[in-house]
XYZ file of N, CA and C in Angstrom:
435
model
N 79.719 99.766 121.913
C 80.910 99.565 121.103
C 81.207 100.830 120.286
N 82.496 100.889 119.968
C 82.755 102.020 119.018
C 82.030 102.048 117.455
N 82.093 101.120 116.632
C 80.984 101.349 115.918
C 79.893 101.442 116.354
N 79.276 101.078 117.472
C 77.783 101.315 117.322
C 77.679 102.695 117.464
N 78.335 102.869 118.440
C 78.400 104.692 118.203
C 78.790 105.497 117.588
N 79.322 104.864 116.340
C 79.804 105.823 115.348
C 78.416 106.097 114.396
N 78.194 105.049 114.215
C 76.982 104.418 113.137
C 75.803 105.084 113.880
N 75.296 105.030 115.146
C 74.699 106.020 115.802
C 74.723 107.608 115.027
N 75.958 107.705 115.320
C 76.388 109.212 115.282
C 75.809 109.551 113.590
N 76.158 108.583 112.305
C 75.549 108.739 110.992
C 74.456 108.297 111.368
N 74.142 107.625 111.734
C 72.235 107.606 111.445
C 71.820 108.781 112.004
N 72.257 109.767 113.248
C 71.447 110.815 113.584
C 71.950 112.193 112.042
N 72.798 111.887 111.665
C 72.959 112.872 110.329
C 71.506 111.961 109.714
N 72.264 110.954 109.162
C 70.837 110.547 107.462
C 69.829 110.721 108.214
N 69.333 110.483 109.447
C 67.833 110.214 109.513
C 66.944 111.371 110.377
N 67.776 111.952 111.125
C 67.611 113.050 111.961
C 67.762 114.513 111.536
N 68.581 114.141 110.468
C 69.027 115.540 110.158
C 70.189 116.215 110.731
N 70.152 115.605 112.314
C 71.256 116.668 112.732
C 72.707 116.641 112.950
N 73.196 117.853 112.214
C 74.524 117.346 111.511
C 75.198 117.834 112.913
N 75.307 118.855 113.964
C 75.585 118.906 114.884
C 75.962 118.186 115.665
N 74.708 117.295 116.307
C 74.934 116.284 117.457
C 75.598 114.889 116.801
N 75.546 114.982 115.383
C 76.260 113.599 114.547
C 77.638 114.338 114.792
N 77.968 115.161 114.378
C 79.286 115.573 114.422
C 80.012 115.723 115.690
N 79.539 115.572 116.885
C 79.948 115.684 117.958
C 79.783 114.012 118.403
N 78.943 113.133 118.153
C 79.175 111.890 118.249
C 80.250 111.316 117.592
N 80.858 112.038 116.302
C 81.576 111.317 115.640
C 83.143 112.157 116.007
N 83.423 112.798 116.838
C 83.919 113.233 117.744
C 84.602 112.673 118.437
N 83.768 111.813 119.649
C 83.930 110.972 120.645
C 84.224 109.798 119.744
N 83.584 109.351 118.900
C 83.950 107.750 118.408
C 85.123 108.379 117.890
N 85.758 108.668 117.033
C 87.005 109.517 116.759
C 87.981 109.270 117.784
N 87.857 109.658 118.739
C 88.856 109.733 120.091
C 88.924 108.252 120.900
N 87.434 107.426 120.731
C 87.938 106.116 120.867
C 88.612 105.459 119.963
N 88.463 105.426 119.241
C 89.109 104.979 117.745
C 90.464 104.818 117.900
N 91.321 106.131 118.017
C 92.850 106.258 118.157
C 93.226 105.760 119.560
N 92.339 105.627 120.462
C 92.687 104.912 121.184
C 92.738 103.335 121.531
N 91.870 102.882 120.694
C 91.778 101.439 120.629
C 93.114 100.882 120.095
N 93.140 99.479 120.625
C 94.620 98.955 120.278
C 94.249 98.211 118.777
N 92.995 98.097 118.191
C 92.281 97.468 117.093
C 92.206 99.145 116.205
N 92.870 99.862 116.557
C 92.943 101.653 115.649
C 92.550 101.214 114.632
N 93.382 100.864 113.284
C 93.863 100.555 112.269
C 92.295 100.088 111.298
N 92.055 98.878 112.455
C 90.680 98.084 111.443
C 89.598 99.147 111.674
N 89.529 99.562 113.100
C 88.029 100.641 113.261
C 88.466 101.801 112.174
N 89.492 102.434 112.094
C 89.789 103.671 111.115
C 89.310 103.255 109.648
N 89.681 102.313 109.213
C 89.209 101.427 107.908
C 87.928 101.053 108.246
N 87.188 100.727 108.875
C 85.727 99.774 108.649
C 84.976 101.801 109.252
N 85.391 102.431 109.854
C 84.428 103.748 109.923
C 84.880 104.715 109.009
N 85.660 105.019 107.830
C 86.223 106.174 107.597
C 84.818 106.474 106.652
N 84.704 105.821 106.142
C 83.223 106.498 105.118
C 82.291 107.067 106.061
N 81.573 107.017 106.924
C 80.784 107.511 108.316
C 81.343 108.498 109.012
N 82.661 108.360 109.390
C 82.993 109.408 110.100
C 84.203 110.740 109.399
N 84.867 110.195 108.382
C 85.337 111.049 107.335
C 84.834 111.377 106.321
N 84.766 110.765 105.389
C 83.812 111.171 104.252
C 82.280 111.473 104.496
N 81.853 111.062 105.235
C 80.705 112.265 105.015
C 80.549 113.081 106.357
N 80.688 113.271 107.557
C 80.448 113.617 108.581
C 81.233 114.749 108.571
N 82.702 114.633 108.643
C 83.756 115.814 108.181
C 83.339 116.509 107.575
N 83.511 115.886 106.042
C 82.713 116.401 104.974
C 81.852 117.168 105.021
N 81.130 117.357 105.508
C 79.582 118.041 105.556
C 79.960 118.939 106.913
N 80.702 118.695 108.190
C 81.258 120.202 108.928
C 82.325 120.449 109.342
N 83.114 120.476 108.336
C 84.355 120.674 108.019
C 84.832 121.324 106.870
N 85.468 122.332 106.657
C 86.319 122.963 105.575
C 86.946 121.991 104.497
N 86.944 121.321 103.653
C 87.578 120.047 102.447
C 89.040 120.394 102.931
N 89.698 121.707 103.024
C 90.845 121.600 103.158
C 91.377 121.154 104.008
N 90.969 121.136 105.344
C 91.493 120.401 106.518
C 90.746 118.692 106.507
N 89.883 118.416 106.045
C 89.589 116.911 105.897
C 90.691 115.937 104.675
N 90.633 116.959 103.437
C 91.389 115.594 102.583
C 92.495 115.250 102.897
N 93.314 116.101 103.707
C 95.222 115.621 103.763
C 94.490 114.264 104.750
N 93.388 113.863 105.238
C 93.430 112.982 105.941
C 92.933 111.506 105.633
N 92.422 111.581 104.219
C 92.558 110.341 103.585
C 93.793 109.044 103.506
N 94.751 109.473 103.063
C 96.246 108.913 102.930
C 96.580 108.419 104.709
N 96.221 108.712 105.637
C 96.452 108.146 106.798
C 95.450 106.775 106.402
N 94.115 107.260 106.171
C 92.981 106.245 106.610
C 93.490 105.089 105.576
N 93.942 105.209 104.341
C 94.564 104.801 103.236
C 95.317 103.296 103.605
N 96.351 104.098 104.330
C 97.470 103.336 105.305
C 97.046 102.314 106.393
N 95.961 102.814 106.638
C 95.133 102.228 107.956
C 94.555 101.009 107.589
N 93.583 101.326 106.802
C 93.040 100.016 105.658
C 93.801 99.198 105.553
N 94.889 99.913 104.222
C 96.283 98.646 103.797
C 97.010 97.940 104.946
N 96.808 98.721 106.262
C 97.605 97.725 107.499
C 96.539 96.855 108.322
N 94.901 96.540 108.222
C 94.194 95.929 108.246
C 93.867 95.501 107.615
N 94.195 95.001 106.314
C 94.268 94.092 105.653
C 92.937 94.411 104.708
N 92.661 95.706 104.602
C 91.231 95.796 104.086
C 91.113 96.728 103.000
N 91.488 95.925 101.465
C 92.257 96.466 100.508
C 90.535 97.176 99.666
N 89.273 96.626 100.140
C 88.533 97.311 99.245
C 87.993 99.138 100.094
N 88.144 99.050 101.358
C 88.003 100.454 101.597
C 89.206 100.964 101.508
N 90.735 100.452 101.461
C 91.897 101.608 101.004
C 91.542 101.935 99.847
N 91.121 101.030 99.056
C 90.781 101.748 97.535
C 90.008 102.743 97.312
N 88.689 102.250 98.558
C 87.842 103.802 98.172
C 88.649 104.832 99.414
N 89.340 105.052 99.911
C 90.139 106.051 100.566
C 90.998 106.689 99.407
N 91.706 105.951 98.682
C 93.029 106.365 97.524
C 91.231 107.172 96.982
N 90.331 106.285 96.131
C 89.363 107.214 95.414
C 89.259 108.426 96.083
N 88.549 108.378 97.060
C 87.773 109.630 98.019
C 88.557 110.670 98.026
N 90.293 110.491 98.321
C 91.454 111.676 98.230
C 91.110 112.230 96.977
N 91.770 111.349 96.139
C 91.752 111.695 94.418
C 89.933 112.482 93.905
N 89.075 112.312 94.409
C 88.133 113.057 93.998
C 88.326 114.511 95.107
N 88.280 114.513 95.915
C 87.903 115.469 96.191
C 89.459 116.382 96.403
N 90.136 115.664 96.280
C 91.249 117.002 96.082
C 90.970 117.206 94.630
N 90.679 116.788 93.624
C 89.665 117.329 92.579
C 89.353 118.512 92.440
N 87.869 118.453 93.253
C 86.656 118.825 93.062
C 86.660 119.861 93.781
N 87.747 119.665 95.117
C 87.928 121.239 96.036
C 88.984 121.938 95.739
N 89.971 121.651 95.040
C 91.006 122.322 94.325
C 91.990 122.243 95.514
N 92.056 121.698 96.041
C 92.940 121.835 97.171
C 94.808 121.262 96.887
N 94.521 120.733 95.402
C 96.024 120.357 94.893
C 95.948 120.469 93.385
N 97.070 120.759 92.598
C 97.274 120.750 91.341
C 96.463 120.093 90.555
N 96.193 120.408 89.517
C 95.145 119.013 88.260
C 96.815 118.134 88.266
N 98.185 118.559 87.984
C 98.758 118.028 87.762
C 98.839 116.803 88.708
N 99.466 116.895 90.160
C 98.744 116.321 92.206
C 98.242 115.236 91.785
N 96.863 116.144 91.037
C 95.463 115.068 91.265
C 95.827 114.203 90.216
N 96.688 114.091 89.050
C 96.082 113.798 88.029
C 97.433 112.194 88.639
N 98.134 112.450 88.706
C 99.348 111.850 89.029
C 98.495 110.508 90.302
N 97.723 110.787 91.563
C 96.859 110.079 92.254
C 95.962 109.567 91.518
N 95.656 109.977 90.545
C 94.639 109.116 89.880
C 94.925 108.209 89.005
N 95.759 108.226 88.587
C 96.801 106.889 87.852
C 96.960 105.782 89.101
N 97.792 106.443 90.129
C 97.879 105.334 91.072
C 96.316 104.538 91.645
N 95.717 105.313 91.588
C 94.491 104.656 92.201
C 94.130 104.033 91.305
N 93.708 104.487 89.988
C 93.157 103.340 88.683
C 94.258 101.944 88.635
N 95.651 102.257 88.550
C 96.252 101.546 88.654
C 95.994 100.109 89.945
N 95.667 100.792 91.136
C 95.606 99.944 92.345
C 94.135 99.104 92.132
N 92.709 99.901 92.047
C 91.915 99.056 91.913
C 91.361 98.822 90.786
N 92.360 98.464 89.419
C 92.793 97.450 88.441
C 92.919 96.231 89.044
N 94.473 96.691 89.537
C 94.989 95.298 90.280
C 94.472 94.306 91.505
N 93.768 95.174 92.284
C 92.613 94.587 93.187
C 91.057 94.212 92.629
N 90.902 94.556 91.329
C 89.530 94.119 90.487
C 88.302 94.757 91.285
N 88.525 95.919 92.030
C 87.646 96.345 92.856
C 87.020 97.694 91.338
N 85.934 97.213 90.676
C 85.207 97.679 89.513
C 84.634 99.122 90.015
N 83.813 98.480 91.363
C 83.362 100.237 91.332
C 84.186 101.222 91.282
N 85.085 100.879 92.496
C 85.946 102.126 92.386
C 86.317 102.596 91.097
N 86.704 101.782 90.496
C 87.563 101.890 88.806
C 86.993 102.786 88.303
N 85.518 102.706 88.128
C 84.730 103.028 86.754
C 84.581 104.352 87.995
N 84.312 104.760 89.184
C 84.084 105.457 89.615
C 85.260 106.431 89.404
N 86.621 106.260 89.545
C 87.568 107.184 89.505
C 87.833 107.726 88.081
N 87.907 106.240 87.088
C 87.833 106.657 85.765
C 87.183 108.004 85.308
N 85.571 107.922 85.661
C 84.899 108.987 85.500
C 85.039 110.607 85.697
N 86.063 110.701 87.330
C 86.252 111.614 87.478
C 87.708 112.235 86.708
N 88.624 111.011 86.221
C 89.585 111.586 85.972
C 89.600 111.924 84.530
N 88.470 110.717 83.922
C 88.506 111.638 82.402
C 88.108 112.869 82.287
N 87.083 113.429 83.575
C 86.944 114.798 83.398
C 87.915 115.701 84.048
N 89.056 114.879 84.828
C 90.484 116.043 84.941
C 91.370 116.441 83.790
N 91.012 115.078 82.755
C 92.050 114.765 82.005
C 91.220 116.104 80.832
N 89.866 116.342 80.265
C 89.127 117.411 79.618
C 89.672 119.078 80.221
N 89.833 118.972 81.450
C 89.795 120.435 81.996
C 90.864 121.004 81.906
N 91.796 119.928 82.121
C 93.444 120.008 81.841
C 94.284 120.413 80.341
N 93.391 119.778 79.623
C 93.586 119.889 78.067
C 94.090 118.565 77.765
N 94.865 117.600 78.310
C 95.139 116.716 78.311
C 94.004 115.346 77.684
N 94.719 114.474 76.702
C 93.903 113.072 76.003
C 94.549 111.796 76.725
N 93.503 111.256 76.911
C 93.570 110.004 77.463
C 94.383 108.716 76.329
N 94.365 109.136 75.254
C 95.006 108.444 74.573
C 96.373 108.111 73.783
């Protein structure tokens, strides 16, 4: 199945070490993925495995984050509102943290996202984005209050 081989593909990163042959597994699951007529739910139930960290780790940040906001979309059209939330997070931090958009960009996504998993009561994310944005909101010069 396509997850098993995706999940394959991260276990040979965490447990193997090798970010190579994970990255080339996650490759192929990648290419099944967009091809499956179920796209949407596999893009949402793998993006942490095969985007956020697999990319992540051999990939440039700049060519991985514009690709959150798809997976985002993907989620919200599978009905799977607690990984769009950590997709909206995952954008909003790391266009952050890699500078790859304005503090102003970032700061503007991070309202929407606190805003979204408020309204979805999804806590981790919250306190997780919170964290990063009070420290956009310090670097910026900008008060939270």
């Amino acid at each position: 199945s396509i997850v098993g081989l995706a999940t394959a593909g991260f276990s040979v990163f965490i447990f193997a070490k090798d970010i190579q042959l994970a990255s080339q597994i996650g490759k192929v699951s990648e290419s099944l993925v967009e091809e499956s007529p179920n796209k949407h739910a596999l893009r949402s139930r793998l993006c942490h495995e095969l985007v956020g960290t697999l990319k992540m780790v051999t990939e440039p940040w700049q060519s991985v984050v514009p690709l959150f906001p798809e997976l985002y979309s993907s989620a919200m059209l599978a009905g799977d509102v607690e990984n769009a939330t950590i997709c909206r997070g995952s954008y909003c931090a790391a266009s952050f943290w890699s500078g790859v958009s304005s503090l102003s960009s970032v700061s503007k996504h991070f309202v929407r996202g606190v805003q979204e998993a408020t309204k979805y009561q999804h806590n981790t994310v919250l306190y997780w984005m919170m964290a990063s944005f009070n420290a956009l909101l310090y670097l910026s010069g900008t008060t939270n209050g």
